[in-house]
PDB file of C-alpha atoms in Angstrom:
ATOM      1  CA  UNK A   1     -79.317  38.533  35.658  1.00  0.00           C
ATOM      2  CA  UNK A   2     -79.129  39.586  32.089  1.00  0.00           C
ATOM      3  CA  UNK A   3     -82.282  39.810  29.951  1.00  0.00           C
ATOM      4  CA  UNK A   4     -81.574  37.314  27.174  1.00  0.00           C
ATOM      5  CA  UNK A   5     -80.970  34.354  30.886  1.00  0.00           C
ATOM      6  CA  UNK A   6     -84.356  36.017  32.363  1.00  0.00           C
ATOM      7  CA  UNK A   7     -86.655  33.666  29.930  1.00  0.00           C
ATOM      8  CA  UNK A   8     -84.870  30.455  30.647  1.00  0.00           C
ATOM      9  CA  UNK A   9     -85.186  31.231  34.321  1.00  0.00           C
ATOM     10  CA  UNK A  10     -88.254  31.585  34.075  1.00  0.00           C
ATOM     11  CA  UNK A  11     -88.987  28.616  32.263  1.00  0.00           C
ATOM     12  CA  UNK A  12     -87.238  27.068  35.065  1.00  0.00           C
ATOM     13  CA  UNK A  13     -89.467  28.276  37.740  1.00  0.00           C
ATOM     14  CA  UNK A  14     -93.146  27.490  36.303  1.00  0.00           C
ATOM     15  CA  UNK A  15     -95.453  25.443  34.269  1.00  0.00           C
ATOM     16  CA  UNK A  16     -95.501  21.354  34.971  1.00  0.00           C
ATOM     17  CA  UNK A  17     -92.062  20.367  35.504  1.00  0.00           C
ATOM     18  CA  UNK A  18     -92.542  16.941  33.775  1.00  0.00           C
ATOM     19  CA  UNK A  19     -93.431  18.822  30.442  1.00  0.00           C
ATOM     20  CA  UNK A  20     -90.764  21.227  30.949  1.00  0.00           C
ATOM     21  CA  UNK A  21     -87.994  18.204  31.065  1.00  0.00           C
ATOM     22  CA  UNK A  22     -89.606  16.736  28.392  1.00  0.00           C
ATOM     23  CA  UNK A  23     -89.403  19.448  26.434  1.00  0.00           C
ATOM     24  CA  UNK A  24     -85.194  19.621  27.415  1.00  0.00           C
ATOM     25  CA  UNK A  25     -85.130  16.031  26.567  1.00  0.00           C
ATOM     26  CA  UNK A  26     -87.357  17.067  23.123  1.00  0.00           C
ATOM     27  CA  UNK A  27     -84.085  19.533  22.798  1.00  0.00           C
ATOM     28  CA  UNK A  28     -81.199  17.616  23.458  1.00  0.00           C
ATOM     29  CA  UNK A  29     -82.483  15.054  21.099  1.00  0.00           C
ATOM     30  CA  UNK A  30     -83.401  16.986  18.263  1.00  0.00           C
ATOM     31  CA  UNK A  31     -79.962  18.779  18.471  1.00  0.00           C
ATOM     32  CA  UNK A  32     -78.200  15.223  18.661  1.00  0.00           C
ATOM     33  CA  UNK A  33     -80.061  13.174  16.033  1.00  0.00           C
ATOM     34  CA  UNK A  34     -79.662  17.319  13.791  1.00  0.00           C
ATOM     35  CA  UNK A  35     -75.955  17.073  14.351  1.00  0.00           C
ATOM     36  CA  UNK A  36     -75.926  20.477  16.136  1.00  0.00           C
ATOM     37  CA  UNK A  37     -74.400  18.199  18.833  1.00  0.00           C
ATOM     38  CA  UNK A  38     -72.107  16.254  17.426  1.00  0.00           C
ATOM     39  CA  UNK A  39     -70.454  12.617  18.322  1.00  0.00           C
ATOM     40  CA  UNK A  40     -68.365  12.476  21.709  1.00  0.00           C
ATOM     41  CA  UNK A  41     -69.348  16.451  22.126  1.00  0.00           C
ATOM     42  CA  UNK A  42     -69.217  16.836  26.192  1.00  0.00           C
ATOM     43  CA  UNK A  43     -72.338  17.849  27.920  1.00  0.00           C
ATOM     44  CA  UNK A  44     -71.803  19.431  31.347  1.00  0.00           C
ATOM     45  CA  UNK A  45     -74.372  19.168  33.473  1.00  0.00           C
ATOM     46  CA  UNK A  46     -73.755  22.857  34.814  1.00  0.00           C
ATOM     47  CA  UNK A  47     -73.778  24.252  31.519  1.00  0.00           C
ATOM     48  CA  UNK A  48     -76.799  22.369  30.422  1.00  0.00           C
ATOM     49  CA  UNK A  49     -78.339  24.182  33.726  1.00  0.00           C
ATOM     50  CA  UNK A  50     -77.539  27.422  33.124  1.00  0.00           C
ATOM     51  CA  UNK A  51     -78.717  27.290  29.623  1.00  0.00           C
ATOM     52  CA  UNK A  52     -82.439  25.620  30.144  1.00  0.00           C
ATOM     53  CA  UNK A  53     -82.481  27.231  33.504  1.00  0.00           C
ATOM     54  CA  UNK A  54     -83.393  23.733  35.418  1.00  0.00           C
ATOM     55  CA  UNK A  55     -81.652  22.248  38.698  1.00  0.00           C
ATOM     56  CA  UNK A  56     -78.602  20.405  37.815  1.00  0.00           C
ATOM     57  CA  UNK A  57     -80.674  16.973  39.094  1.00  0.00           C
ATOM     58  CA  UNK A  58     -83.102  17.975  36.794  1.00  0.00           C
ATOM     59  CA  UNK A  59     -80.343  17.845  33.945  1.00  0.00           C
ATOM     60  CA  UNK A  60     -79.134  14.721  35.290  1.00  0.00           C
ATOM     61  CA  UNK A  61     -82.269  12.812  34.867  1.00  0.00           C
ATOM     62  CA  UNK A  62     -82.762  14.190  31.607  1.00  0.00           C
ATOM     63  CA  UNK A  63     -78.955  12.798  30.581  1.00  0.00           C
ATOM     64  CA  UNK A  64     -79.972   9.093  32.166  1.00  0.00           C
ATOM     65  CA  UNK A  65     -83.074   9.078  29.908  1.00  0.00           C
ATOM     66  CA  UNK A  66     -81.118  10.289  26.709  1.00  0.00           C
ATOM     67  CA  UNK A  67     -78.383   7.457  27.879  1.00  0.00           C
ATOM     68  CA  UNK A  68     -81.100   4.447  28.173  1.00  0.00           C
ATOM     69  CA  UNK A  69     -81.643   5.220  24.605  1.00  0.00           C
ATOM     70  CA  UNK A  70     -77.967   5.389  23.136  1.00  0.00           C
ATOM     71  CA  UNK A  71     -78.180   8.791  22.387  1.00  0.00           C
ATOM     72  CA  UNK A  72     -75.836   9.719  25.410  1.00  0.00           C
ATOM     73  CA  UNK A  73     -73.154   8.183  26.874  1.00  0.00           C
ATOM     74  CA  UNK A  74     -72.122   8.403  31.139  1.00  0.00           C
ATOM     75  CA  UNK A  75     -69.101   7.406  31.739  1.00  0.00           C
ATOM     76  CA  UNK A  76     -67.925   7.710  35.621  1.00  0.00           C
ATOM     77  CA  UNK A  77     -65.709  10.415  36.951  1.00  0.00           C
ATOM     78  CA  UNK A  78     -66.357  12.374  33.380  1.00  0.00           C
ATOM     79  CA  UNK A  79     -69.553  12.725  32.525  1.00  0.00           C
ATOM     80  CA  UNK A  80     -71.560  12.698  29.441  1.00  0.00           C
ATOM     81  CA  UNK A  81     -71.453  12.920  25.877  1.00  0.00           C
ATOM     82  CA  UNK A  82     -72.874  12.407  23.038  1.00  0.00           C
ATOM     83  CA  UNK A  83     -72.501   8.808  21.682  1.00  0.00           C
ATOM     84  CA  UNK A  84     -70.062   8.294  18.997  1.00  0.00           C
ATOM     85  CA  UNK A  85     -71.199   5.169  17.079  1.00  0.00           C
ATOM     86  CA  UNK A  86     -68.362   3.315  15.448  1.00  0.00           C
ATOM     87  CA  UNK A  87     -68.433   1.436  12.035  1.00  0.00           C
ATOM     88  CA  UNK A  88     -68.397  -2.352  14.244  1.00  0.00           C
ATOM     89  CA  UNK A  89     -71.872  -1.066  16.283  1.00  0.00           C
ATOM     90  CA  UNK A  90     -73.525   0.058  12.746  1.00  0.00           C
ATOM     91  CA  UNK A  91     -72.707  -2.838  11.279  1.00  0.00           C
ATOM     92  CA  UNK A  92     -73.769  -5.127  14.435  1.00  0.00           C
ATOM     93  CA  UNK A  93     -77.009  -2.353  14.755  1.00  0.00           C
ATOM     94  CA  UNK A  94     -78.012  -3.345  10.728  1.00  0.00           C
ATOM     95  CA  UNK A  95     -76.815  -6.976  11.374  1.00  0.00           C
ATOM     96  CA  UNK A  96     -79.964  -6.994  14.064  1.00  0.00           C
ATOM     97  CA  UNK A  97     -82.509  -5.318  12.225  1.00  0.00           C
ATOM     98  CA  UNK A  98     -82.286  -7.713   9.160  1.00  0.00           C
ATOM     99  CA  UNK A  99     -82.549 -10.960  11.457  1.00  0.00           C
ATOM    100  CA  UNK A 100     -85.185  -9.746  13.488  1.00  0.00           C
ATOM    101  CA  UNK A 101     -87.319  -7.448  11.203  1.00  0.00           C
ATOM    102  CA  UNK A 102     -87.745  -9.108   7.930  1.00  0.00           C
ATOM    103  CA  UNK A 103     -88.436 -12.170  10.652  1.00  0.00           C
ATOM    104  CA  UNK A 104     -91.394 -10.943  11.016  1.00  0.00           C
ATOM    105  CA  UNK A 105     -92.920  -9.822   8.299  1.00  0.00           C
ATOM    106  CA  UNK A 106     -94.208 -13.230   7.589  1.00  0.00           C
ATOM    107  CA  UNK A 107     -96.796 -12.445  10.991  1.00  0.00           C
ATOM    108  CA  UNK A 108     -96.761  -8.838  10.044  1.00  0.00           C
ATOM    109  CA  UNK A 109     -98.393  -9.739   6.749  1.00  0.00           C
ATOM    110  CA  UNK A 110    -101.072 -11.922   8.278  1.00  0.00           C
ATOM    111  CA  UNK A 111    -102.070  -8.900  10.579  1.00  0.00           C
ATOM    112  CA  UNK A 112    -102.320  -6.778   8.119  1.00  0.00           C
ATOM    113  CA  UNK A 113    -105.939  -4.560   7.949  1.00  0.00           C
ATOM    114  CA  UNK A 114    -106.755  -1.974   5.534  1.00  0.00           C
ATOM    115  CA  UNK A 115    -106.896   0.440   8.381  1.00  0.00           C
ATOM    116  CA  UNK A 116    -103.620  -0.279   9.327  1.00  0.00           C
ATOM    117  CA  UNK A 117    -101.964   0.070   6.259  1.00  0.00           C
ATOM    118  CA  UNK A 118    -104.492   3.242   5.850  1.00  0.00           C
ATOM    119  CA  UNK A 119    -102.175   4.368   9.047  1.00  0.00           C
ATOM    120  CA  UNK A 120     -98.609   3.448   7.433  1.00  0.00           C
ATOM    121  CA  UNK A 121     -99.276   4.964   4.597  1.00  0.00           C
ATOM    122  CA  UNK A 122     -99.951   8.265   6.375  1.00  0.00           C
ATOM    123  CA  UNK A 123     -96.712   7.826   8.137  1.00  0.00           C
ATOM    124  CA  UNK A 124     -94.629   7.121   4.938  1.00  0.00           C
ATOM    125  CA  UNK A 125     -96.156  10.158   3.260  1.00  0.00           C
ATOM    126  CA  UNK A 126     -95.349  12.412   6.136  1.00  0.00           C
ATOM    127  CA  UNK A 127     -91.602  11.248   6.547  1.00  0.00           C
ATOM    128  CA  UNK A 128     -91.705  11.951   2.264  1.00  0.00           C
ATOM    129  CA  UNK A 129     -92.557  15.743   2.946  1.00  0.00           C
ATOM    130  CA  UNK A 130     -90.795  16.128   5.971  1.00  0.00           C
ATOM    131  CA  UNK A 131     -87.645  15.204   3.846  1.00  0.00           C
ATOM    132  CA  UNK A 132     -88.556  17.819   0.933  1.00  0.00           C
ATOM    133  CA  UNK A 133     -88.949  20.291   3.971  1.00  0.00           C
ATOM    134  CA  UNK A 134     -85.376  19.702   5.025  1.00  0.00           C
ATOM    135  CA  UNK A 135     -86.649  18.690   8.187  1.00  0.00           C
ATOM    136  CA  UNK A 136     -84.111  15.658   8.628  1.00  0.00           C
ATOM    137  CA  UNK A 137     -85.017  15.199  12.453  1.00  0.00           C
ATOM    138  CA  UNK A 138     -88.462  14.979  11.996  1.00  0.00           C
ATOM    139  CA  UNK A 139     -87.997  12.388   8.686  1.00  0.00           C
ATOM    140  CA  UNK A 140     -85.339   9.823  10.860  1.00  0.00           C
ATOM    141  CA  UNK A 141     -88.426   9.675  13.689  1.00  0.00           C
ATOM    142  CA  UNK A 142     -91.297   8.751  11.269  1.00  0.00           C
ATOM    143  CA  UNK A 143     -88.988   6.432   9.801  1.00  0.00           C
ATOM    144  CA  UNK A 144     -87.905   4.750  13.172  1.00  0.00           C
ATOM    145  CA  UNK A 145     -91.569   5.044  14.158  1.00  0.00           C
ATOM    146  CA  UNK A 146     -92.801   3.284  10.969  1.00  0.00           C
ATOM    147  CA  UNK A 147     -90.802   0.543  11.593  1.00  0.00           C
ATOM    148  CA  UNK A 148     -91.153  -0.105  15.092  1.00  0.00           C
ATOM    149  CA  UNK A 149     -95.043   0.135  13.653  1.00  0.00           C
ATOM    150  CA  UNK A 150     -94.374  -2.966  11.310  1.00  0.00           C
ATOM    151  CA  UNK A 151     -92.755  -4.731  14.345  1.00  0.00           C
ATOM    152  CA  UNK A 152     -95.508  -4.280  16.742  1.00  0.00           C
ATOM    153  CA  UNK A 153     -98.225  -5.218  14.119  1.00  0.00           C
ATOM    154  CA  UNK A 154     -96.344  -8.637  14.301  1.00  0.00           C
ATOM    155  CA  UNK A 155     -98.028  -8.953  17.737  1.00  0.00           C
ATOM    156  CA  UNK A 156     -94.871 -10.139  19.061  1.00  0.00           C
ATOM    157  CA  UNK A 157     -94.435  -7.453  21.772  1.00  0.00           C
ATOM    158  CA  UNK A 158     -90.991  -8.359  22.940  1.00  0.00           C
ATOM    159  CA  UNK A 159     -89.096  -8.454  19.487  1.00  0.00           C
ATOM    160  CA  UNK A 160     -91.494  -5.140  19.043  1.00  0.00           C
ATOM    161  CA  UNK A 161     -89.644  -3.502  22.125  1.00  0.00           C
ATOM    162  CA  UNK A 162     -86.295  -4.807  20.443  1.00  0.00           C
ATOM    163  CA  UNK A 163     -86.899  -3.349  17.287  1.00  0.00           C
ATOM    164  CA  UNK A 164     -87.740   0.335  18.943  1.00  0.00           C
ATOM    165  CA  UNK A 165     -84.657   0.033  20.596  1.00  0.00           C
ATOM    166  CA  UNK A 166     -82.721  -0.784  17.705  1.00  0.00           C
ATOM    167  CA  UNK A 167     -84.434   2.054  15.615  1.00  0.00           C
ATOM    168  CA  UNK A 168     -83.459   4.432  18.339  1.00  0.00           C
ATOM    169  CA  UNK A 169     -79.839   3.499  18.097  1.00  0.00           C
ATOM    170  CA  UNK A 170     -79.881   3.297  13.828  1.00  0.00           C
ATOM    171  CA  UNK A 171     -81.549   6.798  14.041  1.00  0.00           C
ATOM    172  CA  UNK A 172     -78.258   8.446  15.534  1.00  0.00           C
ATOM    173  CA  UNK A 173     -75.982   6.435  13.067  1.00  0.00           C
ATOM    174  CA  UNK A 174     -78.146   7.884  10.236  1.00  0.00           C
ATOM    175  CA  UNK A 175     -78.293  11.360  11.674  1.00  0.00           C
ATOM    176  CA  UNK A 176     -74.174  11.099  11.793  1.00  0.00           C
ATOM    177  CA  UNK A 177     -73.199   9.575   9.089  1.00  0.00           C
ATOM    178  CA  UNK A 178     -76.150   9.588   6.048  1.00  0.00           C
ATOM    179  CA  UNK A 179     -76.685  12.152   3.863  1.00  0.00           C
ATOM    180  CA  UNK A 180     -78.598  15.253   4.370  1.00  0.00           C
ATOM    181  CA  UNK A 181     -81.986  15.511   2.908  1.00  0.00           C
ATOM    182  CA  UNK A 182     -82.023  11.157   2.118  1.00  0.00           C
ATOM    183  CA  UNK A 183     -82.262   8.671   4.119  1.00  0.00           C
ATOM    184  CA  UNK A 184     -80.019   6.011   2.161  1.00  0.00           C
ATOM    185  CA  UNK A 185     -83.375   4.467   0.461  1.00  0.00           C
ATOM    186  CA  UNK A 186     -86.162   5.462  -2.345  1.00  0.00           C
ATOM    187  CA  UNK A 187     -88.834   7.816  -1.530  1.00  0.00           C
ATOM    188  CA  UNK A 188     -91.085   5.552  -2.181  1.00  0.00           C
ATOM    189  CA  UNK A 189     -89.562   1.800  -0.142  1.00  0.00           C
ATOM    190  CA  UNK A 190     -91.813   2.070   2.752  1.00  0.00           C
ATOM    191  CA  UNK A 191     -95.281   2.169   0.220  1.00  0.00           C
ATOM    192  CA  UNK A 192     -93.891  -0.417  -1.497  1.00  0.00           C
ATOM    193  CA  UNK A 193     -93.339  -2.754   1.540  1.00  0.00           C
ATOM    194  CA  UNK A 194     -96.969  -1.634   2.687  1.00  0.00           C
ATOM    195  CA  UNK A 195     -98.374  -3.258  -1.271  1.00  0.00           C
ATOM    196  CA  UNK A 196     -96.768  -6.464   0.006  1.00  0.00           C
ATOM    197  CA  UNK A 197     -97.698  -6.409   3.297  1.00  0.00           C
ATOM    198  CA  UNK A 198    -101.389  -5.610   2.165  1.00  0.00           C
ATOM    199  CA  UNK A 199    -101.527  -8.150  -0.183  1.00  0.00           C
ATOM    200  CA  UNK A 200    -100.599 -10.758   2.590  1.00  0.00           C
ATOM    201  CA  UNK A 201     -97.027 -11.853   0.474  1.00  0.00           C
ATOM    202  CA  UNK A 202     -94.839 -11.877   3.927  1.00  0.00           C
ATOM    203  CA  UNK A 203     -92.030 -13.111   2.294  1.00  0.00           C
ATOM    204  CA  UNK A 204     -91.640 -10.588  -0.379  1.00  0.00           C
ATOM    205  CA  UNK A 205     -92.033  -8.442   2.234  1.00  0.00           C
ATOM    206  CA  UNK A 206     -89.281 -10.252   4.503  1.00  0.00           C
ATOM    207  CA  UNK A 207     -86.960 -10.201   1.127  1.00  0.00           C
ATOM    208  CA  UNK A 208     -87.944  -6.345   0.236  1.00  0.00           C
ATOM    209  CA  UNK A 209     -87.322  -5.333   4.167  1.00  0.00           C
ATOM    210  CA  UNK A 210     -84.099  -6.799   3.646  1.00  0.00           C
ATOM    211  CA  UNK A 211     -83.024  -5.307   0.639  1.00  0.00           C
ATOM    212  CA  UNK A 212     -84.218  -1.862   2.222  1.00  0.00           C
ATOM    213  CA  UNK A 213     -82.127  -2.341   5.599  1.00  0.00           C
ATOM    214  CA  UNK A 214     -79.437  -2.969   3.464  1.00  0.00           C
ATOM    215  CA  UNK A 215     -79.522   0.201   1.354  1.00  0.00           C
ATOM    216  CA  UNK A 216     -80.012   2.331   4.511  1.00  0.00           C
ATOM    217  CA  UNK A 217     -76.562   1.166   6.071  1.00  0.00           C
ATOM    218  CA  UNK A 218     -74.981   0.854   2.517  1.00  0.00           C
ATOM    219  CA  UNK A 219     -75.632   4.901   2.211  1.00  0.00           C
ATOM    220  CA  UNK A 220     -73.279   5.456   5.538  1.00  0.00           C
ATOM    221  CA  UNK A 221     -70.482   7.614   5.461  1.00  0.00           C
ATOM    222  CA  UNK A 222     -68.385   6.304   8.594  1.00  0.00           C
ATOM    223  CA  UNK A 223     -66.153   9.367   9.428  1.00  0.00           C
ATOM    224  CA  UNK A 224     -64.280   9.584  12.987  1.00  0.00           C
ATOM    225  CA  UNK A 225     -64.884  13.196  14.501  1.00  0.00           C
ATOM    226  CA  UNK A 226     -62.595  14.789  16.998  1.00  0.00           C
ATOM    227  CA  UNK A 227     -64.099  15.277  20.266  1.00  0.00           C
ATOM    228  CA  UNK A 228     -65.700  18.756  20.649  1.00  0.00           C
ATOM    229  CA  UNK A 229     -67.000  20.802  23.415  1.00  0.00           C
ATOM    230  CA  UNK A 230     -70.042  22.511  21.960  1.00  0.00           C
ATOM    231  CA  UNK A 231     -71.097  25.979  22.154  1.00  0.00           C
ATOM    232  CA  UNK A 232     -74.427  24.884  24.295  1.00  0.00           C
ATOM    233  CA  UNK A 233     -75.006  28.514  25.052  1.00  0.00           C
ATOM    234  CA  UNK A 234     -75.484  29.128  20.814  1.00  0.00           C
ATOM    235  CA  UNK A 235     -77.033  25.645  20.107  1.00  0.00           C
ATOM    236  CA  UNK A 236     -79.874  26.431  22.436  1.00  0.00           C
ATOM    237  CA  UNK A 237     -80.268  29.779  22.171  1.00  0.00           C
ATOM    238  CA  UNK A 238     -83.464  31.316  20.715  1.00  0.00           C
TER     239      UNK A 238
END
């Protein structure tokens, strides 16, 4: 075995194995939603083994939870890849969000406390520095997480659950096709939909939500990529 495989080995042999596949599925993610892995870029399951050091079971698991969330696609007989989202499922992905989230903003509003928007703001000011940090990952989570926040303060906990799992799939459109370092809206949207949503106006929160949503899919840069194999040896390593 050489030296640099020795750590990954080992990482495959202790600790809490729920925590260490989280941490693969942590991985995977971030180099998805980074573009290190790019759109339709295979993902053996043996390679993924070798390289984390885990059972290839283990890897499979990890590839069915990445695939109940869009990021990954399993198709029989070849295995998976990395989603490639087409112009159609942006569109129908944006179409969504603008019907159901500036829906409820109205009940949103009405739930609105000053702790709560005390919380948001927090949230908007740490996707704001993770952006001038370059940390484009991080910023497309706190602003999926923001807005699944807005949907769940609704109280309506099944258009919530909708909502996260529409942020989950716009979060891989924007890491593949928006612009590094933006995230196709002003710095400053998500404070200004909190001043509405504080001041109890749901409807000029609906109509600024909407305006927002489209902005985001208006910055998109549809490009088809040619199916890759990726390097997962060099992604992962180090």
């Amino acid at each position: 075995m050489s030296s640099e495989a020795q750590p990954r080995k080992r990482l495959g042999k202790n600790g809490d194995g729920a925590k260490r596949h989280d941490a693969i599925y942590r991985a995977i993610s971030d180099a998805i939603i980074e573009h290190r892995l790019k759109p339709g870029a295979r993902l053996r399951e043996d390679a993924l083994s070798e390289v984390f050091g885990v059972s290839r079971t283990g890897i499979r698991k990890i590839l069915q939870r990445l695939a109940l969330e869009q990021l990954v696609t399993l198709t029989p007989r070849r295995g998976a890849s990395v989603t490639r989202p087409t112009a159609d499922e942006a569109k129908d992905v944006f179409d969504a969000r603008q019907m159901v989230e500036c829906g409820l903003m109205p009940a949103t509003a009405r739930n609105m406390t000053p702790d709560n928007a005390s919380a948001l703001r927090d949230m908007a000011h740490r996707e704001r520095e993770a952006l001038r940090a370059g940390e484009q990952s991080t910023a497309i989570k706190l602003s999926a997480a923001f807005h699944e926040r807005l949907a769940q303060l609704s109280g309506n906990a099944t258009l919530a659950d909708f909502v996260a799992r529409l942020c989950s799939r716009s979060s891989l459109i924007l890491a593949v096709y928006g612009n590094p370092g933006h995230l196709g809206c002003e710095s400053h949207d998500h404070d200004e939909l909190i001043r509405f949503l504080e001041a109890g106006d749901g409807e000029r929160a609906a109509a600024f939500m909407g305006r927002h949503l489209k902005a985001i899919e208006a910055s998109l840069s549809i490009v088809e990529e040619e199916e890759e194999v990726p390097d997962l040896e060099q992604i992962f390593s180090g």
